[in-house]
Coordinates of N, CA, C and O in Angstrom, one line a residue:
X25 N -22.3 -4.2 -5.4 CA -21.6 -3.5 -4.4 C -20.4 -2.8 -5.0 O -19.6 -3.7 -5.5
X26 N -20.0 -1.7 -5.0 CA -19.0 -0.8 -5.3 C -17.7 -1.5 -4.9 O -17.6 -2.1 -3.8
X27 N -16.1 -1.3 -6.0 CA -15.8 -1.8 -4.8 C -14.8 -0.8 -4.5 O -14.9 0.2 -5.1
X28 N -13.8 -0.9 -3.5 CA -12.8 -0.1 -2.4 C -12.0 0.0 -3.5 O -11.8 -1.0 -4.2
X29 N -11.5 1.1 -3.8 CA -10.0 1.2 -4.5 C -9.0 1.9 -3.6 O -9.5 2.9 -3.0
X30 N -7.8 1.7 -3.4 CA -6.8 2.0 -2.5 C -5.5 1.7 -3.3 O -5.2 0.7 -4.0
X31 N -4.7 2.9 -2.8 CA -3.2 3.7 -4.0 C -2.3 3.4 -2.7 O -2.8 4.0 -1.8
X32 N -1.5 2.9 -2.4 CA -0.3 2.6 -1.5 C 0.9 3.5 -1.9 O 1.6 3.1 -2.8
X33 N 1.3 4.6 -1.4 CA 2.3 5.7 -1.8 C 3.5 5.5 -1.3 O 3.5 5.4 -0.1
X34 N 4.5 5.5 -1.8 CA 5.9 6.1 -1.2 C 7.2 7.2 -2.0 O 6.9 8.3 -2.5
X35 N 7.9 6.8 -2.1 CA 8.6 8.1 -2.2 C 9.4 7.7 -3.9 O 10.0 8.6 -4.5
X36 N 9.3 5.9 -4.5 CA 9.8 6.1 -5.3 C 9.0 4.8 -5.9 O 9.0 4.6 -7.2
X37 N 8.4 4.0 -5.3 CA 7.5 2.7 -5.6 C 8.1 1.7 -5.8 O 8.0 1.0 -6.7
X38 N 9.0 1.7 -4.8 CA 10.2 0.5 -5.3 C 10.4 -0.3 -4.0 O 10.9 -1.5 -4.0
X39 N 9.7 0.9 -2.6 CA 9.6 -0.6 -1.7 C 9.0 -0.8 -0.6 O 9.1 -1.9 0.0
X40 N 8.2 0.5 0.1 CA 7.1 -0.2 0.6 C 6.3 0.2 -0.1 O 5.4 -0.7 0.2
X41 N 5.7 0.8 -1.0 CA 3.9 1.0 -1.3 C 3.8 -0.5 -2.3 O 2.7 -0.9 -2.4
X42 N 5.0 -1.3 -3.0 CA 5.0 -2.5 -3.7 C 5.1 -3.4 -2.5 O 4.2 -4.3 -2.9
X43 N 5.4 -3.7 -1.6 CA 5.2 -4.2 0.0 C 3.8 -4.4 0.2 O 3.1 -5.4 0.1
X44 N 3.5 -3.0 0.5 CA 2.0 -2.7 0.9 C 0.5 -3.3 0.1 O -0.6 -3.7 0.6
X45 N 1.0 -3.3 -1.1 CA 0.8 -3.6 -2.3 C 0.2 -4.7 -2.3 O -1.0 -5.0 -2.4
X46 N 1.1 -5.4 -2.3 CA 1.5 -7.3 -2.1 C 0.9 -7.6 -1.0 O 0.0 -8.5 -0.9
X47 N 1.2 -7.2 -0.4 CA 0.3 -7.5 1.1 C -1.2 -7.7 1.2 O -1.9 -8.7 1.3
X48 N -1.4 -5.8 1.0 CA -2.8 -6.2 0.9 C -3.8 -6.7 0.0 O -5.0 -6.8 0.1
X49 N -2.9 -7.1 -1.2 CA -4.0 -7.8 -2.4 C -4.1 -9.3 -1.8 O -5.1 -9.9 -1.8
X50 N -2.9 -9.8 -1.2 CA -2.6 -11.3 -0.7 C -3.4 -11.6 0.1 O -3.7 -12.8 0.2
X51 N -4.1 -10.5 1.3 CA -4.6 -10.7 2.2 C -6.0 -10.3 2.0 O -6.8 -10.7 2.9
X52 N -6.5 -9.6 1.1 CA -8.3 -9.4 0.0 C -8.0 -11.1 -0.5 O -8.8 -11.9 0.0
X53 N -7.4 -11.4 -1.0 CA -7.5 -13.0 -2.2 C -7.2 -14.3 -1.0 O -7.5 -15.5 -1.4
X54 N -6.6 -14.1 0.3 CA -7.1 -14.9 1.2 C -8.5 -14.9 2.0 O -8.9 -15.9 2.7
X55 N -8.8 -13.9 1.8 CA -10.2 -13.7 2.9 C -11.5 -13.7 1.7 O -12.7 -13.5 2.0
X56 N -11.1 -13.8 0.5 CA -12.4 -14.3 -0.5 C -12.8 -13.0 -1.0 O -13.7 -12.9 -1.8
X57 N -11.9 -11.6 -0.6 CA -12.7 -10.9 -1.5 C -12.0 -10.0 -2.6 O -11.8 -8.7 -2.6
X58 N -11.7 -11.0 -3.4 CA -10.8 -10.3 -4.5 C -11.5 -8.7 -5.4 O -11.1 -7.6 -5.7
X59 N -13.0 -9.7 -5.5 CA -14.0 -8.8 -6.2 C -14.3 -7.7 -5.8 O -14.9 -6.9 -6.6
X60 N -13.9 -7.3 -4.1 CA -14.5 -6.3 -3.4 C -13.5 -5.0 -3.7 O -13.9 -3.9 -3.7
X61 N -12.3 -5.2 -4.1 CA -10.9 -4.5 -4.1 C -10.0 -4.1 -5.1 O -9.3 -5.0 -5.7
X62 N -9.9 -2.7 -5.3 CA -8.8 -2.3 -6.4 C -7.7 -2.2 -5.3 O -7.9 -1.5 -4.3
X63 N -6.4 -2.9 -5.7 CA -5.3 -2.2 -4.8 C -4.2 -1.7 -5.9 O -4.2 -2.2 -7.0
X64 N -3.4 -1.0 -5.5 CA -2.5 -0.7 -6.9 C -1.1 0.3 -5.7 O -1.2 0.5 -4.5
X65 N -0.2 0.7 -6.4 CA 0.9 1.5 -5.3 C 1.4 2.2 -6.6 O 1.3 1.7 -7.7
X66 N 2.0 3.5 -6.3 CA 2.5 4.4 -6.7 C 3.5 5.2 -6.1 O 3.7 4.9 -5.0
X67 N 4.3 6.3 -6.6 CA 5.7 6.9 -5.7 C 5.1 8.1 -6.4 O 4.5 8.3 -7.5
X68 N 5.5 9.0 -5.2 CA 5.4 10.8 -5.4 C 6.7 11.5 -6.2 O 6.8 12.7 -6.5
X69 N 7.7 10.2 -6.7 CA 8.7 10.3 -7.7 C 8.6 9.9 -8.7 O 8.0 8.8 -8.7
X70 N 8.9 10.4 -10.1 CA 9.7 9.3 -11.0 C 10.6 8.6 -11.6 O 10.6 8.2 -12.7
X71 N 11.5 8.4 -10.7 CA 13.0 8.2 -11.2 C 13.0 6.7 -11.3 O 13.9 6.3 -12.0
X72 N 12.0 5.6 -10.8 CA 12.3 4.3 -11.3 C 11.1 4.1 -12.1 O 11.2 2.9 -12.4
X73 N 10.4 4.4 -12.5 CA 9.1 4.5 -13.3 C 9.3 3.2 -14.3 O 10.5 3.3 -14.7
X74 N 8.9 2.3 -14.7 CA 9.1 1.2 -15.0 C 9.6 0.3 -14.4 O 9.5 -0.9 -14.7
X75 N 10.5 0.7 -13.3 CA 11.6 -0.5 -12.9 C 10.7 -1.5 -11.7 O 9.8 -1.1 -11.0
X76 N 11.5 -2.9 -11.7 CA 10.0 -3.8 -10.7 C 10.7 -3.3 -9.1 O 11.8 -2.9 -8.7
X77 N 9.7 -3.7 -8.5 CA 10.4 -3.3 -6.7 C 11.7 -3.5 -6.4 O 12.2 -4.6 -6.7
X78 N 12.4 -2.6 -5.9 CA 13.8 -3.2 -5.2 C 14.1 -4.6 -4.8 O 13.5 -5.1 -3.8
X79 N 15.0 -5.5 -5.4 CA 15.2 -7.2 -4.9 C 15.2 -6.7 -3.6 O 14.1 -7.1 -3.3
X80 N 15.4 -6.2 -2.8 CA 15.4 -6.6 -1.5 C 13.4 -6.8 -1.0 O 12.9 -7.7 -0.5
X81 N 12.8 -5.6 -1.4 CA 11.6 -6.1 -1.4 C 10.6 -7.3 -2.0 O 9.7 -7.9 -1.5
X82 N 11.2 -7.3 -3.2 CA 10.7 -9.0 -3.6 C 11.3 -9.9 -3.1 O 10.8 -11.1 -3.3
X83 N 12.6 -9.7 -2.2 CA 13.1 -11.0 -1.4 C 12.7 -11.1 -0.1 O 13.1 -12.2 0.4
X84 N 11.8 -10.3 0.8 CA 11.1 -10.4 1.6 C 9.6 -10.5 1.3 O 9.0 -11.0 2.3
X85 N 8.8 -10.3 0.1 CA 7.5 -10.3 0.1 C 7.4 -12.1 -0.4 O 6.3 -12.7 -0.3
X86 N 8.7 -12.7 -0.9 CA 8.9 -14.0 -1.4 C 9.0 -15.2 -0.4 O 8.4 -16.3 -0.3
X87 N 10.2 -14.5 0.5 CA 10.2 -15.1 1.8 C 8.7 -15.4 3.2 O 8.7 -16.1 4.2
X88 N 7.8 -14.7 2.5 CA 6.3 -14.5 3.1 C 5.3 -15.2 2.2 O 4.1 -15.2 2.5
X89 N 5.7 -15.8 1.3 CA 4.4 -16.2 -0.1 C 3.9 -15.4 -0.8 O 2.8 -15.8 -1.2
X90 N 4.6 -13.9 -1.2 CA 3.8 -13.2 -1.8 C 5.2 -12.6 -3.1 O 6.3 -12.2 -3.0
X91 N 4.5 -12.8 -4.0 CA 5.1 -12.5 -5.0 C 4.8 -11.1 -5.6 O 3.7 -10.8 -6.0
X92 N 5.7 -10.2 -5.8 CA 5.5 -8.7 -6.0 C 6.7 -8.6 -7.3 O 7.2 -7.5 -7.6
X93 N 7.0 -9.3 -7.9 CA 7.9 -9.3 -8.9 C 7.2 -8.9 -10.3 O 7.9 -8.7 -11.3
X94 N 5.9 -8.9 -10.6 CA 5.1 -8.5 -11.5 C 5.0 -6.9 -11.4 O 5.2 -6.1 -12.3
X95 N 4.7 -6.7 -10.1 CA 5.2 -4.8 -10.2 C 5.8 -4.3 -11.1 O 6.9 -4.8 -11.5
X96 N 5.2 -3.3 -11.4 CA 6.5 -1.8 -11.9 C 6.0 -0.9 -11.4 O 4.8 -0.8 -11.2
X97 N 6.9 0.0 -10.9 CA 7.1 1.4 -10.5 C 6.4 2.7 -11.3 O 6.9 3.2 -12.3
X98 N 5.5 3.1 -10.9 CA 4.8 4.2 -11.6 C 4.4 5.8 -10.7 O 4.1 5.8 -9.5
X99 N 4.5 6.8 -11.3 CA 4.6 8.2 -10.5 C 2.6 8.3 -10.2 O 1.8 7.9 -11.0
X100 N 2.3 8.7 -9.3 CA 1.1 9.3 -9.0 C 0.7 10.3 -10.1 O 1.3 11.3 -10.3
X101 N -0.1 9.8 -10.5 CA -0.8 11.1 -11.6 C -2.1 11.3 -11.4 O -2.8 10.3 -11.1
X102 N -2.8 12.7 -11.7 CA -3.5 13.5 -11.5 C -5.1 12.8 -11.3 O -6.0 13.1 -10.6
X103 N -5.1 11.6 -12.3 CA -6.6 10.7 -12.1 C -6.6 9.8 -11.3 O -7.6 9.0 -11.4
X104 N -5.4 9.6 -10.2 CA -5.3 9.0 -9.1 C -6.0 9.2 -8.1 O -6.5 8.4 -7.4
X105 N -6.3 10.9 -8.0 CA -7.2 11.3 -6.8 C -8.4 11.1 -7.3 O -9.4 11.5 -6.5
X106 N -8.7 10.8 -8.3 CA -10.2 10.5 -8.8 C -10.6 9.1 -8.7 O -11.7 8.6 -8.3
X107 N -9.4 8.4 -9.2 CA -10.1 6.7 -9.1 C -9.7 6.1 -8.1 O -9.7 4.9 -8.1
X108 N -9.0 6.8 -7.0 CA -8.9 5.8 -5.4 C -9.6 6.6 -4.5 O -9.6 7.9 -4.4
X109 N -10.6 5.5 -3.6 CA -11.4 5.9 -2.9 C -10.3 6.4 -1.6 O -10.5 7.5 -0.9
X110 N -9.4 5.6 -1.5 CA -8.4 6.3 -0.4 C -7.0 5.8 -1.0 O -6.8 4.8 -1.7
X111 N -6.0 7.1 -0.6 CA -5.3 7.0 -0.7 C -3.8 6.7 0.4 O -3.9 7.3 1.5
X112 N -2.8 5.9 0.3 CA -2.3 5.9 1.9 C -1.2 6.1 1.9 O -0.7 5.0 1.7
X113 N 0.0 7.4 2.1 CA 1.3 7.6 1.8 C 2.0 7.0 3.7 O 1.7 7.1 4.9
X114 N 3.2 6.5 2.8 CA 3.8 5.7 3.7 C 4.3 6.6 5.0 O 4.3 6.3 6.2
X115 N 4.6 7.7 4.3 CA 5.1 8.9 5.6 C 4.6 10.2 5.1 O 4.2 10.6 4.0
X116 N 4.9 11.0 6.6 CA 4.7 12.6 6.2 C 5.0 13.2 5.4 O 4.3 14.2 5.3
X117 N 6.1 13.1 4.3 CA 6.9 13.6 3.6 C 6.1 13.8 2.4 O 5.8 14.9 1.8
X118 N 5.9 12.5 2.1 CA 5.1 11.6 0.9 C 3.1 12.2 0.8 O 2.3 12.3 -0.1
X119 N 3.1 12.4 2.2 CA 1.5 12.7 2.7 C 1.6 13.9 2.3 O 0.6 14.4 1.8
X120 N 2.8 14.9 2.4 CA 2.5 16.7 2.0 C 2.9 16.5 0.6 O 1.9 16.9 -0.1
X121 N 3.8 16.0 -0.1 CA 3.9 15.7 -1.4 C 2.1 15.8 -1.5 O 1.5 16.8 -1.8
X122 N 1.7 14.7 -1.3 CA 0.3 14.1 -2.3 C -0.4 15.2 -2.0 O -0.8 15.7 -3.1
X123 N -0.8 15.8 -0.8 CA -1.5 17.0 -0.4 C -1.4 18.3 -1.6 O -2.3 18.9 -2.2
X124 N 0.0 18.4 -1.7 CA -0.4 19.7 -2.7 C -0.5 19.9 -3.7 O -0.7 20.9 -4.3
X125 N -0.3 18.4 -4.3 CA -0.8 18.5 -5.6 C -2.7 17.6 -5.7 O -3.4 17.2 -6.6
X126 N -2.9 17.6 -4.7 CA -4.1 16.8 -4.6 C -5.4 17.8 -4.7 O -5.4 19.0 -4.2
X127 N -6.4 17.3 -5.3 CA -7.6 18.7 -6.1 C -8.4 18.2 -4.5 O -8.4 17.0 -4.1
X128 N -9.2 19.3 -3.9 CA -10.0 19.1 -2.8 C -10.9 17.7 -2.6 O -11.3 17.0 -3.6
X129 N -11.0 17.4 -1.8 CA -11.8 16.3 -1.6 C -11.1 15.1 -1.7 O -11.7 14.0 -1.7
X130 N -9.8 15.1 -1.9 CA -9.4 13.7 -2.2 C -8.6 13.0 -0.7 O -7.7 13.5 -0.1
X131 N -9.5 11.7 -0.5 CA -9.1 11.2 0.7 C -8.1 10.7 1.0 O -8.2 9.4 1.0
X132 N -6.6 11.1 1.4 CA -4.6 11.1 1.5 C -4.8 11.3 2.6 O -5.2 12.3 3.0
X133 N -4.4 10.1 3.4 CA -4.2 9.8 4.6 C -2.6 9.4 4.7 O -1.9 9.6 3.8
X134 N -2.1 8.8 5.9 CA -0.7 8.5 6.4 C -1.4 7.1 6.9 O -2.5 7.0 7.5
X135 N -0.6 5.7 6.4 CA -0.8 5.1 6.7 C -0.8 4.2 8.4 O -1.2 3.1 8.9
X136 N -0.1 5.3 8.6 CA 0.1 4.8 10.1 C -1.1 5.3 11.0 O -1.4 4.9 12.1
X137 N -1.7 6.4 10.3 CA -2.9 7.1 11.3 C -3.8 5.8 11.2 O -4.2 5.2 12.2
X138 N -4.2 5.3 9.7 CA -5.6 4.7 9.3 C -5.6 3.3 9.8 O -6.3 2.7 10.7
X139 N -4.4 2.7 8.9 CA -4.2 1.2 9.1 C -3.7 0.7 10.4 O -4.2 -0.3 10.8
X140 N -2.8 1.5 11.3 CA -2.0 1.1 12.7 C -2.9 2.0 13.6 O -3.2 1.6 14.8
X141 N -3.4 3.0 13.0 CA -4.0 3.9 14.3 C -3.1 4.7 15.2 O -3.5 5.5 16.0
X142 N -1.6 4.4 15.1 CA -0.8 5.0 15.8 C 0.0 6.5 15.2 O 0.7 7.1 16.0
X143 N -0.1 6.7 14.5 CA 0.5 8.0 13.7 C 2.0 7.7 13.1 O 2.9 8.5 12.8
X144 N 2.2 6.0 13.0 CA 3.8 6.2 13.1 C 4.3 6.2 11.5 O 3.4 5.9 10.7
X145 N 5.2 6.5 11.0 CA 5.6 6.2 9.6 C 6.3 5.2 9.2 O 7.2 4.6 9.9
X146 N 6.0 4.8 7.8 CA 6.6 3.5 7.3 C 8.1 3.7 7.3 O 8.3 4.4 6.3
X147 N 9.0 3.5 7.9 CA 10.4 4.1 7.4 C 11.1 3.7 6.3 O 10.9 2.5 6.2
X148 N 12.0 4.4 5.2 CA 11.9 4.2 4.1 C 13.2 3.0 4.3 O 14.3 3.3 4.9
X149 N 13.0 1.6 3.8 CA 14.3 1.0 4.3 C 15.3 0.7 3.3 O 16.1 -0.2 3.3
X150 N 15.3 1.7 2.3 CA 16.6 1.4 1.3 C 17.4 1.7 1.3 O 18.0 1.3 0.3
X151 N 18.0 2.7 2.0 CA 19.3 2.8 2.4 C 19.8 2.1 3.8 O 20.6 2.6 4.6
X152 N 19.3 0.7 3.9 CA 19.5 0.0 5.0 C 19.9 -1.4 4.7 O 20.3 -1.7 3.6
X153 N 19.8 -2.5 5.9 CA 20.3 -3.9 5.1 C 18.4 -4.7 5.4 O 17.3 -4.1 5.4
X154 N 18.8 -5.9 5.4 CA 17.2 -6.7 5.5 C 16.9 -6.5 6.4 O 15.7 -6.6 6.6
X155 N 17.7 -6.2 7.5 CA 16.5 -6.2 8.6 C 15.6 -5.1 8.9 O 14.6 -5.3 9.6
X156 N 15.9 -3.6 8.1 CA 15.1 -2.7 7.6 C 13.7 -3.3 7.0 O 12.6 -2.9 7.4
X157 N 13.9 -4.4 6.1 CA 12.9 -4.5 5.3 C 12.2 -5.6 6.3 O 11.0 -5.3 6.4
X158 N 12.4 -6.4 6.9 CA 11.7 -7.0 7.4 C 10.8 -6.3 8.5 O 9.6 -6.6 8.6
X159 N 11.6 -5.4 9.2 CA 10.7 -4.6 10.1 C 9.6 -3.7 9.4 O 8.5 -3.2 10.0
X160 N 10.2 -3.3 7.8 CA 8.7 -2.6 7.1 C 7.2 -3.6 6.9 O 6.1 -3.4 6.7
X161 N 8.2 -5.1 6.9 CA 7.2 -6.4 6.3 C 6.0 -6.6 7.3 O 4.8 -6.9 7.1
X162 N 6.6 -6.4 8.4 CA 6.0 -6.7 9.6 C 4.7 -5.5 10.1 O 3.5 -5.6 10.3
X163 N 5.6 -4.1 10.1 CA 4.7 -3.2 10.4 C 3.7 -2.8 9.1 O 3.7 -1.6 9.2
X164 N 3.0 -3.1 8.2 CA 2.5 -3.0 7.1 C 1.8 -4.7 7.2 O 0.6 -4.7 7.2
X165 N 2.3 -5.8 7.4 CA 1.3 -6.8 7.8 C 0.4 -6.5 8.4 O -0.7 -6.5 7.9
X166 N 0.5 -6.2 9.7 CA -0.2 -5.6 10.6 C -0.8 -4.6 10.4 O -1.6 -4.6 11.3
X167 N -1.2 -3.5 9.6 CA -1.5 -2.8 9.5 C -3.0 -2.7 8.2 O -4.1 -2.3 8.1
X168 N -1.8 -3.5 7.4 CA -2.9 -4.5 6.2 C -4.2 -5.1 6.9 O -5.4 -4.9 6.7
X169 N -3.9 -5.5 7.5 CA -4.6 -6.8 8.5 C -5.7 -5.9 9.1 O -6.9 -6.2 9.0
X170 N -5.3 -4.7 9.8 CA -6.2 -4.0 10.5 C -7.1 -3.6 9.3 O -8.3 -3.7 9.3
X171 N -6.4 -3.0 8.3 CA -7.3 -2.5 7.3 C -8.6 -2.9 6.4 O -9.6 -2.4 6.1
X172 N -7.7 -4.3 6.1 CA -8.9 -4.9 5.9 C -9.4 -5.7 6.5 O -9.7 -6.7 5.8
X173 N -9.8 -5.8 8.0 CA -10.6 -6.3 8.9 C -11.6 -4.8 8.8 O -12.8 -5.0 8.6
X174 N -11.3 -3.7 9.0 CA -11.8 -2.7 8.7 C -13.1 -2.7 7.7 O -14.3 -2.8 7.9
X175 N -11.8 -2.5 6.5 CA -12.7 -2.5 5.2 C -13.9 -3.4 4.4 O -14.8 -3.1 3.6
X176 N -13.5 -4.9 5.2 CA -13.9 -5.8 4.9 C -14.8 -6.8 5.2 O -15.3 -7.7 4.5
X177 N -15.0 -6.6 6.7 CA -16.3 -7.0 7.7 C -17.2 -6.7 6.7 O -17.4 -7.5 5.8
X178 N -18.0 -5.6 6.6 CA -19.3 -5.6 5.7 C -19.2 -6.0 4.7 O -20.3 -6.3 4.1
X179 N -17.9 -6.1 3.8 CA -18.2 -7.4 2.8 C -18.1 -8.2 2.6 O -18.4 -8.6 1.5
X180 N -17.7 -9.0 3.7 CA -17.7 -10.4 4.4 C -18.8 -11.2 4.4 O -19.1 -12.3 3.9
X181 N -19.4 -10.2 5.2 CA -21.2 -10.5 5.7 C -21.8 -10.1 4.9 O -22.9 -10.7 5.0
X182 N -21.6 -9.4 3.8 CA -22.7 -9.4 2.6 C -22.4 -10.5 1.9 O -23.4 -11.3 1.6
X183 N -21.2 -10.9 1.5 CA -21.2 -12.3 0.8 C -21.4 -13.4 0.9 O -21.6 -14.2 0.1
X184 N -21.3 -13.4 2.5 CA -21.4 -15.0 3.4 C -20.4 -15.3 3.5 O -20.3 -16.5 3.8
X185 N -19.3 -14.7 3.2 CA -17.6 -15.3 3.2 C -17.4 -15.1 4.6 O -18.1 -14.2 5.1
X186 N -16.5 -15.9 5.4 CA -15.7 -15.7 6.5 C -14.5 -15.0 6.2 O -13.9 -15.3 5.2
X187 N -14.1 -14.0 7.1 CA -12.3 -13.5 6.4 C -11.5 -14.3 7.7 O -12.0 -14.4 8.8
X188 N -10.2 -14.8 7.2 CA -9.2 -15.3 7.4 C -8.7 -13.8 8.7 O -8.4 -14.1 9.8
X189 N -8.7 -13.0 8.4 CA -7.8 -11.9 9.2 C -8.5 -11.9 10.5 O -7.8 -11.5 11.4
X190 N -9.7 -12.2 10.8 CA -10.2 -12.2 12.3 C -9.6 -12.7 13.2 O -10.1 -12.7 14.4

């Protein structure tokens, strides 16, 4: 079975698409299906390109059991729209960024349409204190959760695994 590759986008990769990131690989490796899933995150910038997630985001993904401190920061490049079956930029901003440099056919969605269903955007919380980040932890849990309840039912049932997110 093929499996799902998915690019978690933001505007510098430093702290939700490394969030997003963490999330949803934590929540593929709790529900058994590690094998089913590429997840990986990138920024439509490159100004921290090497550097690991913002401490404030590894101090919330830490505070949750999820360790995102192995991250680094890398810019979206051109064989991205080739080797992710979807792509999911945190907001509009980030979604017209990827759009125009994106070659036809490549599937760049807004995370708030696909994963929440609601059209809302991740708001960028680094120019804020923790409780910014917590409310991105939250809305991105949730969203993860939907996603891969989504993505993941038929490979659940093809494996015989139960997922944890039901």
């Amino acid at each position: 079975m093929k499996r799902i590759s998915i690019l978690f986008v933001c505007m510098g990769n430093i702290c939700r698409s490394p969030l997003a990131e963490g999330i949803f690989g934590d929540l593929v490796a709790e529900a058994g299906l590690s094998g089913g899933f590429t997840v990986d995150s990138a920024g439509t910038g490159g100004w921290h390109e090497g550097e690991p997630p913002d401490r404030r985001s590894i101090a919330i993904a830490k505070s949750h059991g999820i360790d995102i401190s192995g991250q680094r920061a890398r810019r979206v490049q051109p064989r991205d729209f080739r080797d992710f079956d979807l792509i999911l930029a945190m907001d509009r901003d980030n979604l017209a960024a990827l759009s125009k440099s994106a070659p036809p056919g490549a599937n760049i969605r807004l995370f708030g349409d696909i994963a929440l269903g609601t059209g809302e955007e991740i708001p960028d919380p680094y120019y804020g204190g923790p409780g910014g980040f917590e409310l991105v932890y939250t809305r991105l849990l949730t969203g993860c959760n939907s996603l891969l309840e989504t993505l993941g039912v038929e490979r659940a049932s093809c494996n015989g695994n139960t997922s944890s997110v039901r």
